[in-house]
CSV table of C-alpha atoms in Angstrom, one decimal:
chain,number,residue,atom,x,y,z
O,1,MET,CA,10.2,-3.6,14.4
O,2,ALA,CA,10.8,-7.4,14.5
O,3,LEU,CA,7.8,-8.7,16.5
O,4,GLY,CA,8.7,-11.2,19.3
O,5,VAL,CA,5.8,-13.5,18.4
O,6,PRO,CA,5.9,-16.7,16.4
O,7,ALA,CA,5.0,-16.3,12.7
O,8,PHE,CA,3.5,-19.8,12.3
O,9,PRO,CA,-0.2,-18.9,13.1
O,10,PHE,CA,0.0,-15.9,10.8
O,11,THR,CA,1.2,-18.1,7.9
O,12,PHE,CA,-1.9,-20.3,8.3
O,13,VAL,CA,-4.0,-17.2,7.8
O,14,VAL,CA,-2.0,-16.4,4.7
O,15,HIS,CA,-2.7,-19.9,3.2
O,16,PHE,CA,-6.4,-19.7,4.0
O,17,LEU,CA,-6.8,-16.1,2.6
O,18,GLY,CA,-4.8,-17.2,-0.5
O,19,ILE,CA,-7.3,-20.0,-1.2
O,20,VAL,CA,-10.2,-17.7,-0.7
O,21,GLY,CA,-8.6,-15.2,-3.1
O,22,ILE,CA,-8.1,-17.8,-5.8
O,23,VAL,CA,-11.7,-18.8,-5.6
O,24,LEU,CA,-13.0,-15.1,-5.7
O,25,VAL,CA,-10.9,-14.1,-8.7
O,26,LEU,CA,-11.9,-17.3,-10.6
O,27,VAL,CA,-15.6,-16.9,-9.8
O,28,TRP,CA,-15.4,-13.2,-10.9
O,29,ASN,CA,-13.7,-14.0,-14.3
O,30,ILE,CA,-15.4,-17.2,-15.1
O,31,HIS,CA,-18.9,-16.8,-13.8
O,32,PHE,CA,-19.4,-13.1,-14.2
O,33,ARG,CA,-17.0,-12.2,-17.0
O,34,GLY,CA,-17.3,-15.3,-19.2
O,35,GLY,CA,-14.0,-17.0,-18.9
O,36,PHE,CA,-10.7,-16.9,-20.8
O,37,ALA,CA,-9.2,-17.1,-24.3
O,38,TRP,CA,-5.9,-16.2,-25.8
O,39,GLU,CA,-7.3,-15.7,-29.3
O,40,SER,CA,-11.0,-14.7,-29.6
O,41,SER,CA,-13.2,-12.1,-31.3
O,42,ASN,CA,-14.5,-11.4,-27.8
O,43,LYS,CA,-11.5,-9.4,-26.6
O,44,SER,CA,-12.8,-9.3,-23.0
O,45,LEU,CA,-11.9,-13.0,-22.7
O,46,ILE,CA,-8.2,-12.1,-23.4
O,47,PHE,CA,-8.3,-9.4,-20.7
O,48,ASN,CA,-9.8,-11.8,-18.1
O,49,ILE,CA,-6.4,-13.6,-18.1
O,50,HIS,CA,-4.8,-10.5,-16.6
O,51,PRO,CA,-6.4,-10.2,-13.1
O,52,VAL,CA,-6.3,-13.9,-12.6
O,53,LEU,CA,-2.6,-14.3,-13.3
O,54,MET,CA,-1.6,-11.1,-11.5
O,55,LEU,CA,-3.5,-12.1,-8.3
O,56,ILE,CA,-2.6,-15.8,-8.3
O,57,GLY,CA,0.9,-15.2,-9.5
O,58,MET,CA,2.4,-12.0,-8.1
O,59,ILE,CA,0.2,-11.6,-5.0
O,60,ILE,CA,-0.6,-15.1,-3.8
O,61,ILE,CA,2.4,-17.2,-5.0
O,62,GLY,CA,4.6,-14.2,-4.5
O,63,GLY,CA,3.3,-13.9,-0.9
O,64,GLU,CA,3.8,-17.6,-0.3
O,65,ALA,CA,7.4,-17.2,-1.6
O,66,ILE,CA,8.0,-14.4,0.9
O,67,ILE,CA,6.7,-16.3,3.9
O,68,SER,CA,8.4,-19.6,2.9
O,69,TYR,CA,11.1,-18.9,5.5
O,70,LYS,CA,8.5,-18.6,8.2
O,71,SER,CA,5.9,-21.2,7.1
O,72,LEU,CA,8.0,-24.3,6.4
O,73,PRO,CA,9.7,-26.6,8.9
O,74,LEU,CA,12.6,-27.4,6.5
O,75,THR,CA,16.3,-26.6,6.4
O,76,LYS,CA,17.4,-23.1,5.3
O,77,GLN,CA,18.8,-24.4,2.0
O,78,VAL,CA,15.5,-26.1,1.0
O,79,LYS,CA,13.5,-23.0,2.1
O,80,LYS,CA,15.8,-20.8,0.0
O,81,LEU,CA,15.3,-22.9,-3.1
O,82,ILE,CA,11.5,-22.8,-2.5
O,83,HIS,CA,11.7,-19.0,-2.0
O,84,LEU,CA,13.6,-18.6,-5.2
O,85,LEU,CA,11.4,-20.9,-7.3
O,86,LEU,CA,8.1,-19.5,-6.1
O,87,HIS,CA,9.2,-16.0,-6.8
O,88,ALA,CA,10.3,-17.1,-10.3
O,89,VAL,CA,6.8,-18.6,-10.9
O,90,ALA,CA,5.2,-15.4,-9.6
O,91,LEU,CA,7.4,-13.3,-11.9
O,92,VAL,CA,6.7,-15.4,-15.0
O,93,LEU,CA,2.9,-15.4,-14.3
O,94,GLY,CA,3.1,-11.7,-13.8
O,95,ILE,CA,4.9,-11.1,-17.1
O,96,ILE,CA,2.3,-13.3,-19.0
O,97,GLY,CA,-0.5,-11.5,-17.2
O,98,ILE,CA,0.9,-8.0,-18.2
O,99,TYR,CA,1.3,-9.3,-21.8
O,100,ALA,CA,-2.4,-10.3,-21.8
O,101,ALA,CA,-3.4,-6.8,-20.8
O,102,PHE,CA,-1.3,-5.2,-23.6
O,103,LYS,CA,-2.7,-7.8,-26.1
O,104,TYR,CA,-6.3,-7.0,-25.1
O,105,HIS,CA,-5.6,-3.2,-25.4
O,106,ASN,CA,-3.8,-3.6,-28.8
O,107,GLU,CA,-6.5,-5.8,-30.3
O,108,SER,CA,-9.3,-3.6,-29.0
O,109,GLY,CA,-7.8,-0.2,-29.9
O,110,ILE,CA,-7.4,0.9,-26.3
O,111,ALA,CA,-4.5,3.2,-25.3
O,112,ASN,CA,-1.6,1.6,-23.3
O,113,LEU,CA,0.1,2.9,-20.2
O,114,TYR,CA,-1.9,6.1,-19.4
O,115,SER,CA,-3.3,5.0,-16.1
O,116,PHE,CA,-1.5,5.0,-12.7
O,117,HIS,CA,-2.4,1.3,-12.4
O,118,SER,CA,-0.3,0.6,-15.4
O,119,TRP,CA,2.5,2.9,-14.3
O,120,LEU,CA,2.8,1.3,-10.9
O,121,GLY,CA,2.4,-2.2,-12.4
O,122,ILE,CA,5.3,-1.7,-14.8
O,123,GLY,CA,7.4,-0.3,-12.0
O,124,VAL,CA,6.6,-3.3,-9.8
O,125,ILE,CA,7.4,-5.9,-12.4
O,126,VAL,CA,10.8,-4.2,-13.1
O,127,LEU,CA,11.7,-3.9,-9.4
O,128,TYR,CA,10.5,-7.5,-8.8
O,129,GLY,CA,12.8,-8.7,-11.5
O,130,ILE,CA,15.8,-6.7,-10.2
O,131,GLN,CA,15.1,-8.0,-6.7
O,132,TRP,CA,15.0,-11.6,-8.0
O,133,ILE,CA,18.3,-11.2,-9.9
O,134,TYR,CA,20.0,-9.6,-7.0
O,135,GLY,CA,18.8,-12.4,-4.6
O,136,PHE,CA,19.9,-15.1,-7.1
O,137,VAL,CA,23.4,-13.6,-7.6
O,138,ILE,CA,24.1,-12.7,-3.9
O,139,PHE,CA,22.4,-15.5,-2.0
O,140,PHE,CA,22.3,-18.4,-4.4
O,141,TYR,CA,24.7,-18.5,-7.3
O,142,PRO,CA,27.6,-17.6,-7.4
O,143,GLY,CA,26.9,-16.0,-4.1
O,144,GLY,CA,28.4,-12.9,-2.5
O,145,THR,CA,31.0,-12.9,0.3
O,146,PRO,CA,29.7,-13.5,3.8
O,147,ASP,CA,30.1,-9.7,4.5
O,148,ILE,CA,28.0,-8.8,1.5
O,149,ARG,CA,25.4,-11.3,2.4
O,150,ARG,CA,25.2,-10.2,6.0
O,151,GLU,CA,25.1,-6.5,5.1
O,152,SER,CA,22.6,-6.8,2.3
O,153,LEU,CA,20.1,-9.3,3.9
O,154,PRO,CA,18.1,-6.7,5.9
O,155,TRP,CA,17.9,-4.5,2.8
O,156,HIS,CA,16.8,-7.5,0.7
O,157,VAL,CA,14.0,-8.1,3.1
O,158,LEU,CA,13.0,-4.4,3.3
O,159,PHE,CA,13.2,-3.8,-0.4
O,160,GLY,CA,11.3,-7.1,-1.1
O,161,LEU,CA,8.5,-6.1,1.3
O,162,LEU,CA,8.3,-2.6,-0.2
O,163,VAL,CA,8.0,-4.1,-3.7
O,164,TYR,CA,5.4,-6.6,-2.5
O,165,VAL,CA,3.3,-3.8,-0.8
O,166,LEU,CA,3.5,-1.9,-4.1
O,167,ALA,CA,2.3,-5.0,-5.9
O,168,VAL,CA,-0.7,-5.3,-3.6
O,169,GLY,CA,-1.4,-1.6,-4.2
O,170,ALA,CA,-1.2,-2.1,-8.0
O,171,ALA,CA,-3.6,-5.1,-7.7
O,172,VAL,CA,-6.1,-3.1,-5.7
O,173,LEU,CA,-5.8,-0.2,-8.2
O,174,GLY,CA,-6.5,-2.7,-11.0
O,175,PHE,CA,-9.7,-3.9,-9.3
O,176,LEU,CA,-10.9,-0.4,-8.8
O,177,GLU,CA,-10.1,0.7,-12.3
O,178,LYS,CA,-11.8,-2.3,-14.0
O,179,LEU,CA,-14.9,-2.0,-11.8
O,180,THR,CA,-15.1,1.8,-12.5
O,181,PHE,CA,-15.0,1.0,-16.3
O,182,LEU,CA,-17.7,-1.6,-15.9
O,183,GLU,CA,-19.9,0.7,-13.8
O,184,SER,CA,-19.4,3.5,-16.4
O,185,SER,CA,-20.8,1.0,-18.9
O,186,GLY,CA,-23.9,0.3,-16.8
O,187,LEU,CA,-22.9,-2.4,-14.2
O,188,ALA,CA,-24.9,-1.9,-11.0
O,189,LYS,CA,-22.9,0.0,-8.4
O,190,TYR,CA,-24.4,-2.1,-5.6
O,191,GLY,CA,-24.9,-5.3,-7.5
O,192,SER,CA,-23.4,-8.8,-6.8
O,193,GLU,CA,-20.4,-8.4,-9.1
O,194,ALA,CA,-19.4,-5.0,-7.7
O,195,PHE,CA,-19.5,-6.4,-4.2
O,196,LEU,CA,-17.5,-9.5,-5.3
O,197,VAL,CA,-14.8,-7.4,-6.8
O,198,ASN,CA,-14.6,-5.0,-3.8
O,199,PHE,CA,-14.4,-7.9,-1.4
O,200,THR,CA,-11.6,-9.4,-3.5
O,201,ALA,CA,-9.8,-6.1,-3.0
O,202,VAL,CA,-10.5,-6.3,0.7
O,203,LEU,CA,-9.1,-9.9,0.7
O,204,THR,CA,-6.0,-8.8,-1.3
O,205,ILE,CA,-5.2,-6.2,1.3
O,206,LEU,CA,-5.7,-8.6,4.2
O,207,PHE,CA,-3.6,-11.2,2.5
O,208,GLY,CA,-0.8,-8.7,2.0
O,209,ALA,CA,-1.0,-7.5,5.6
O,210,PHE,CA,-0.6,-11.1,6.9
O,211,VAL,CA,2.3,-11.7,4.6
O,212,VAL,CA,4.1,-8.7,6.0
O,213,LEU,CA,3.1,-9.7,9.6
O,214,SER,CA,4.5,-13.2,9.0
O,215,ALA,CA,7.7,-11.8,7.5
O,216,ILE,CA,8.4,-9.6,10.5
O,217,SER,CA,7.6,-12.3,13.1
O,218,GLU,CA,9.8,-15.1,14.4
O,219,GLY,CA,10.4,-18.1,12.1
O,220,PRO,CA,10.5,-21.8,13.4
O,221,ALA,CA,13.6,-22.8,15.3
O,222,VAL,CA,16.6,-23.5,13.0
O,223,PRO,CA,17.7,-27.2,13.1
O,224,ALA,CA,21.0,-27.5,14.9
O,225,ASP,CA,22.9,-28.7,11.8
O,226,ASP,CA,21.7,-25.7,9.8
O,227,TYR,CA,23.9,-22.8,10.8
O,228,ALA,CA,25.4,-22.7,7.4
O,229,PRO,CA,26.1,-19.3,5.7
O,230,LEU,CA,23.0,-17.6,4.4
Y,1,MET,CA,13.5,-5.3,10.7
Y,2,ALA,CA,14.8,-2.2,12.4
Y,3,LEU,CA,17.5,-0.7,10.2
Y,4,GLY,CA,20.8,0.2,11.8
Y,5,VAL,CA,21.0,3.4,9.9
Y,6,PRO,CA,20.2,7.0,11.1
Y,7,ALA,CA,16.7,8.2,10.2
Y,8,PHE,CA,17.7,11.9,10.0
Y,9,PRO,CA,18.6,12.0,6.2
Y,10,PHE,CA,15.3,10.1,5.4
Y,11,THR,CA,13.3,12.7,7.4
Y,12,PHE,CA,14.7,15.5,5.2
Y,13,VAL,CA,13.5,13.6,2.1
Y,14,VAL,CA,10.0,13.4,3.8
Y,15,HIS,CA,9.9,17.2,4.4
Y,16,PHE,CA,11.0,17.9,0.8
Y,17,LEU,CA,8.5,15.5,-0.8
Y,18,GLY,CA,5.8,16.9,1.5
Y,19,ILE,CA,6.3,20.4,0.2
Y,20,VAL,CA,6.3,19.1,-3.4
Y,21,GLY,CA,3.1,17.2,-2.7
Y,22,ILE,CA,1.3,20.3,-1.3
Y,23,VAL,CA,2.3,22.3,-4.4
Y,24,LEU,CA,1.1,19.5,-6.8
Y,25,VAL,CA,-2.3,19.0,-5.2
Y,26,LEU,CA,-2.9,22.8,-5.0
Y,27,VAL,CA,-1.9,23.4,-8.6
Y,28,TRP,CA,-4.2,20.5,-9.7
Y,29,ASN,CA,-7.2,21.7,-7.8
Y,30,ILE,CA,-6.8,25.5,-8.2
Y,31,HIS,CA,-5.3,25.8,-11.7
Y,32,PHE,CA,-6.8,22.8,-13.4
Y,33,ARG,CA,-10.0,22.2,-11.4
Y,34,GLY,CA,-11.1,25.8,-10.6
Y,35,GLY,CA,-10.5,26.1,-6.9
Y,36,PHE,CA,-12.7,25.6,-3.8
Y,37,ALA,CA,-16.1,26.5,-2.3
Y,38,TRP,CA,-18.1,25.2,0.6
Y,39,GLU,CA,-21.4,26.4,-0.9
Y,40,SER,CA,-21.7,26.8,-4.7
Y,41,SER,CA,-23.9,25.9,-7.6
Y,42,ASN,CA,-20.7,24.5,-9.2
Y,43,LYS,CA,-20.6,21.4,-7.1
Y,44,SER,CA,-17.1,20.4,-8.4
Y,45,LEU,CA,-15.6,23.2,-6.3
Y,46,ILE,CA,-17.0,21.4,-3.1
Y,47,PHE,CA,-15.4,18.2,-4.2
Y,48,ASN,CA,-12.0,19.9,-4.8
Y,49,ILE,CA,-11.7,20.4,-1.0
Y,50,HIS,CA,-11.6,16.6,-0.6
Y,51,PRO,CA,-8.2,15.6,-2.3
Y,52,VAL,CA,-6.5,18.7,-0.9
Y,53,LEU,CA,-7.4,18.1,2.8
Y,54,MET,CA,-6.9,14.3,2.5
Y,55,LEU,CA,-3.4,14.7,1.0
Y,56,ILE,CA,-2.2,17.6,3.1
Y,57,GLY,CA,-4.0,16.3,6.3
Y,58,MET,CA,-3.8,12.6,6.6
Y,59,ILE,CA,-0.9,11.8,4.3
Y,60,ILE,CA,1.5,14.8,4.8
Y,61,ILE,CA,0.8,16.1,8.3
Y,62,GLY,CA,0.0,12.4,9.4
Y,63,GLY,CA,3.4,11.4,7.9
Y,64,GLU,CA,5.2,14.3,9.7
Y,65,ALA,CA,3.4,13.1,12.9
Y,66,ILE,CA,4.8,9.6,12.5
Y,67,ILE,CA,8.4,10.7,11.9
Y,68,SER,CA,8.4,13.4,14.6
Y,69,TYR,CA,10.2,11.0,17.0
Y,70,LYS,CA,12.9,10.7,14.3
Y,71,SER,CA,13.1,14.1,12.8
Y,72,LEU,CA,13.2,16.4,15.8
Y,73,PRO,CA,16.2,17.0,18.2
Y,74,LEU,CA,13.9,17.6,21.2
Y,75,THR,CA,13.1,15.7,24.4
Y,76,LYS,CA,10.8,12.7,24.3
Y,77,GLN,CA,8.0,14.5,26.1
Y,78,VAL,CA,7.9,17.4,23.6
Y,79,LYS,CA,8.1,15.0,20.6
Y,80,LYS,CA,5.2,13.0,22.1
Y,81,LEU,CA,3.1,16.1,22.3
Y,82,ILE,CA,4.0,17.1,18.7
Y,83,HIS,CA,3.2,13.5,17.6
Y,84,LEU,CA,-0.2,13.6,19.3
Y,85,LEU,CA,-1.1,17.1,18.1
Y,86,LEU,CA,-0.1,16.6,14.4
Y,87,HIS,CA,-2.1,13.3,14.3
Y,88,ALA,CA,-5.1,15.2,15.8
Y,89,VAL,CA,-4.8,17.8,13.0
Y,90,ALA,CA,-4.4,15.1,10.4
Y,91,LEU,CA,-7.5,13.4,11.8
Y,92,VAL,CA,-9.6,16.5,11.9
Y,93,LEU,CA,-8.6,17.6,8.3
Y,94,GLY,CA,-9.4,14.0,7.2
Y,95,ILE,CA,-12.9,14.1,8.7
Y,96,ILE,CA,-13.6,17.5,7.1
Y,97,GLY,CA,-12.2,16.2,3.8
Y,98,ILE,CA,-14.4,13.1,3.9
Y,99,TYR,CA,-17.4,15.3,4.8
Y,100,ALA,CA,-16.7,17.4,1.7
Y,101,ALA,CA,-16.8,14.3,-0.5
Y,102,PHE,CA,-20.3,13.3,0.9
Y,103,LYS,CA,-21.5,16.9,0.6
Y,104,TYR,CA,-20.5,16.9,-3.1
Y,105,HIS,CA,-22.2,13.5,-3.7
Y,106,ASN,CA,-25.4,14.4,-1.9
Y,107,GLU,CA,-25.8,17.8,-3.6
Y,108,SER,CA,-25.0,16.3,-7.0
Y,109,GLY,CA,-27.1,13.2,-6.8
Y,110,ILE,CA,-24.1,10.8,-6.9
Y,111,ALA,CA,-24.3,7.6,-4.9
Y,112,ASN,CA,-22.2,7.2,-1.8
Y,113,LEU,CA,-19.9,4.4,-0.6
Y,114,TYR,CA,-20.0,2.1,-3.6
Y,115,SER,CA,-16.4,2.3,-4.6
Y,116,PHE,CA,-13.4,0.5,-3.0
Y,117,HIS,CA,-11.8,3.9,-2.5
Y,118,SER,CA,-14.6,5.0,-0.3
Y,119,TRP,CA,-14.7,1.6,1.6
Y,120,LEU,CA,-10.9,1.8,2.3
Y,121,GLY,CA,-11.1,5.5,3.2
Y,122,ILE,CA,-13.9,4.9,5.8
Y,123,GLY,CA,-11.9,2.0,7.2
Y,124,VAL,CA,-8.8,4.1,7.4
Y,125,ILE,CA,-10.4,7.0,9.2
Y,126,VAL,CA,-12.0,4.7,11.7
Y,127,LEU,CA,-8.8,2.8,12.4
Y,128,TYR,CA,-6.9,6.1,12.6
Y,129,GLY,CA,-9.3,7.4,15.2
Y,130,ILE,CA,-9.1,4.2,17.3
Y,131,GLN,CA,-5.3,4.3,17.1
Y,132,TRP,CA,-5.2,7.9,18.2
Y,133,ILE,CA,-7.5,7.3,21.2
Y,134,TYR,CA,-5.5,4.2,22.2
Y,135,GLY,CA,-2.3,6.2,22.0
Y,136,PHE,CA,-3.8,9.1,24.0
Y,137,VAL,CA,-5.1,6.9,26.8
Y,138,ILE,CA,-2.1,4.5,27.1
Y,139,PHE,CA,0.8,6.8,26.4
Y,140,PHE,CA,-0.4,10.3,27.4
Y,141,TYR,CA,-3.4,10.6,29.8
Y,142,PRO,CA,-4.1,8.9,32.1
Y,143,GLY,CA,-1.4,6.5,30.8
Y,144,GLY,CA,-1.1,2.8,31.2
Y,145,THR,CA,1.1,0.9,33.6
Y,146,PRO,CA,4.8,0.6,32.5
Y,147,ASP,CA,4.1,-3.0,31.6
Y,148,ILE,CA,1.2,-2.1,29.3
Y,149,ARG,CA,3.2,0.7,27.7
Y,150,ARG,CA,6.3,-1.5,27.1
Y,151,GLU,CA,4.2,-4.4,25.7
Y,152,SER,CA,2.0,-2.3,23.5
Y,153,LEU,CA,4.5,0.1,22.0
Y,154,PRO,CA,5.8,-2.2,19.2
Y,155,TRP,CA,2.1,-3.0,18.3
Y,156,HIS,CA,1.3,0.7,18.4
Y,157,VAL,CA,4.1,1.4,15.9
Y,158,LEU,CA,3.2,-1.6,13.7
Y,159,PHE,CA,-0.6,-0.9,13.7
Y,160,GLY,CA,0.1,2.8,13.1
Y,161,LEU,CA,2.3,2.1,10.1
Y,162,LEU,CA,-0.3,-0.4,8.7
Y,163,VAL,CA,-3.0,2.2,9.0
Y,164,TYR,CA,-0.7,4.8,7.4
Y,165,VAL,CA,0.2,2.5,4.4
Y,166,LEU,CA,-3.6,1.9,4.0
Y,167,ALA,CA,-4.1,5.7,4.0
Y,168,VAL,CA,-1.5,6.1,1.3
Y,169,GLY,CA,-3.3,3.3,-0.7
Y,170,ALA,CA,-6.6,5.0,-0.3
Y,171,ALA,CA,-5.2,8.4,-1.5
Y,172,VAL,CA,-3.7,6.7,-4.6
Y,173,LEU,CA,-7.0,4.9,-5.3
Y,174,GLY,CA,-8.7,8.3,-5.0
Y,175,PHE,CA,-6.4,9.9,-7.6
Y,176,LEU,CA,-6.9,7.0,-10.0
Y,177,GLU,CA,-10.7,7.0,-9.5
Y,178,LYS,CA,-11.1,10.8,-10.0
Y,179,LEU,CA,-8.8,10.8,-13.1
Y,180,THR,CA,-10.7,7.8,-14.5
Y,181,PHE,CA,-14.0,9.7,-14.2
Y,182,LEU,CA,-12.4,12.8,-15.8
Y,183,GLU,CA,-11.0,10.8,-18.7
Y,184,SER,CA,-14.4,9.1,-19.2
Y,185,SER,CA,-15.8,12.6,-19.5
Y,186,GLY,CA,-13.3,13.5,-22.2
Y,187,LEU,CA,-10.1,14.6,-20.4
Y,188,ALA,CA,-7.0,13.8,-22.5
Y,189,LYS,CA,-5.4,10.5,-21.3
Y,190,TYR,CA,-1.9,11.8,-22.1
Y,191,GLY,CA,-2.6,15.5,-21.3
Y,192,SER,CA,-0.9,17.8,-18.8
Y,193,GLU,CA,-3.6,17.3,-16.1
Y,194,ALA,CA,-3.5,13.5,-16.4
Y,195,PHE,CA,0.3,13.5,-16.0
Y,196,LEU,CA,0.1,16.0,-13.1
Y,197,VAL,CA,-2.4,13.7,-11.2
Y,198,ASN,CA,-0.4,10.6,-11.9
Y,199,PHE,CA,2.9,12.2,-10.8
Y,200,THR,CA,1.1,13.3,-7.6
Y,201,ALA,CA,0.3,9.7,-7.0
Y,202,VAL,CA,3.9,8.7,-7.6
Y,203,LEU,CA,4.9,11.5,-5.1
Y,204,THR,CA,2.4,10.2,-2.6
Y,205,ILE,CA,3.9,6.7,-2.7
Y,206,LEU,CA,7.5,8.0,-2.4
Y,207,PHE,CA,6.5,10.2,0.5
Y,208,GLY,CA,4.8,7.2,2.3
Y,209,ALA,CA,7.9,5.0,1.6
Y,210,PHE,CA,10.2,7.5,3.1
Y,211,VAL,CA,7.9,7.9,6.2
Y,212,VAL,CA,8.1,4.2,6.8
Y,213,LEU,CA,11.8,4.1,6.1
Y,214,SER,CA,12.3,7.0,8.7
Y,215,ALA,CA,10.1,5.2,11.2
Y,216,ILE,CA,12.1,1.9,11.1
Y,217,SER,CA,15.5,3.7,11.2
Y,218,GLU,CA,17.4,5.0,14.2
Y,219,GLY,CA,16.2,8.2,15.9
Y,220,PRO,CA,18.6,10.9,17.2
Y,221,ALA,CA,20.4,10.1,20.5
Y,222,VAL,CA,18.1,10.6,23.5
Y,223,PRO,CA,19.4,13.4,25.9
Y,224,ALA,CA,20.8,11.9,29.1
Y,225,ASP,CA,18.1,13.4,31.3
Y,226,ASP,CA,15.3,11.9,29.2
Y,227,TYR,CA,15.1,8.3,30.2
Y,228,ALA,CA,11.6,8.9,31.7
Y,229,PRO,CA,8.9,6.4,31.1
Y,230,LEU,CA,7.4,6.3,27.6
């Protein structure tokens, strides 16, 4: 299923959609939802941290981490370091974002972990963490044997893309769940905010699709002095 | 990203999960939701047709259609016919299922097409139809030139898997949306029905993951007399 087309144009679409996604989720949570707070009597401001950190962290920075091997004209060692660091940032922002959701629930008397969004989200953050640790140990430090690296690379790519697609799914479930709650409390079903949130969900799926498309396309030519082990 | 492992064991997991999925969605809609009707003063019975036909049609039969090339020890021509027919059945059940959702909305005074589940669902059924027509014309009748077939086959596979993953996403969004409505109307958040629906969503994702895994793994050896054009 590797596509014999260059990934580079797809990676530009990813960067562009990523910027649009950041703008959309910030406009939603600042302009429509009133902004952010870590401590506040207005508990909704605590919740607002959640969608912003999950989208910017796990989806957008995580997506950029995945495509770093295809989007950057650098040596493999440098790209690997960027891949590792961006995924670490994505993971940390994801953990803080999930903590914000629990904090909001606990301070508002809302039940935790009953919805499928929360189930999938917890599953994704656990798998994301396992995948990061496996990648670190096998491909970075101390590093597996050449056989183990070669054997496990396609599975690392496949499992990583699976976890990423599940993360995109969890994000879209979150948009739908939050909007359904807001609409149950009187928000207009065809109003500006509802359309903004739904278009953010459309954007999230397009972003994820172009990340996957970049990942299965051909990266830039490897510099001649860069045929080091993985 | 083609995996150098045989698809056959994965296809058995698909069949098994498919049977479990059919049982779960029927138990939910018959035992917990009261069964089905096309005409009834109890409009919920019209709605119940929707999740059953979408899951059994587009997800399970559609998934079996995708893996038919990997699961069946038959000639390519026979497998192509099965692929085509199962996708047609999936598409027809999907259209009837979507019609049932509109019928329920219209007869109950509920707004149409405001939620992201409905947006994605309409997008998927349209793309599914386009993909089926393209496959029919290029690969079945009248059939494209050998160049067109060879060039477009990887894109047919890629686009088909993309649409299928979106269909799985739409199904899971539907389970979450329906359950959120039921819980807003008083259904217990940690009760039997809520767990049943959430586990059906888990099952749906696992089924989709094994369909994709089967599709990117190695099919059974092609019989020697079967190197006909695609």
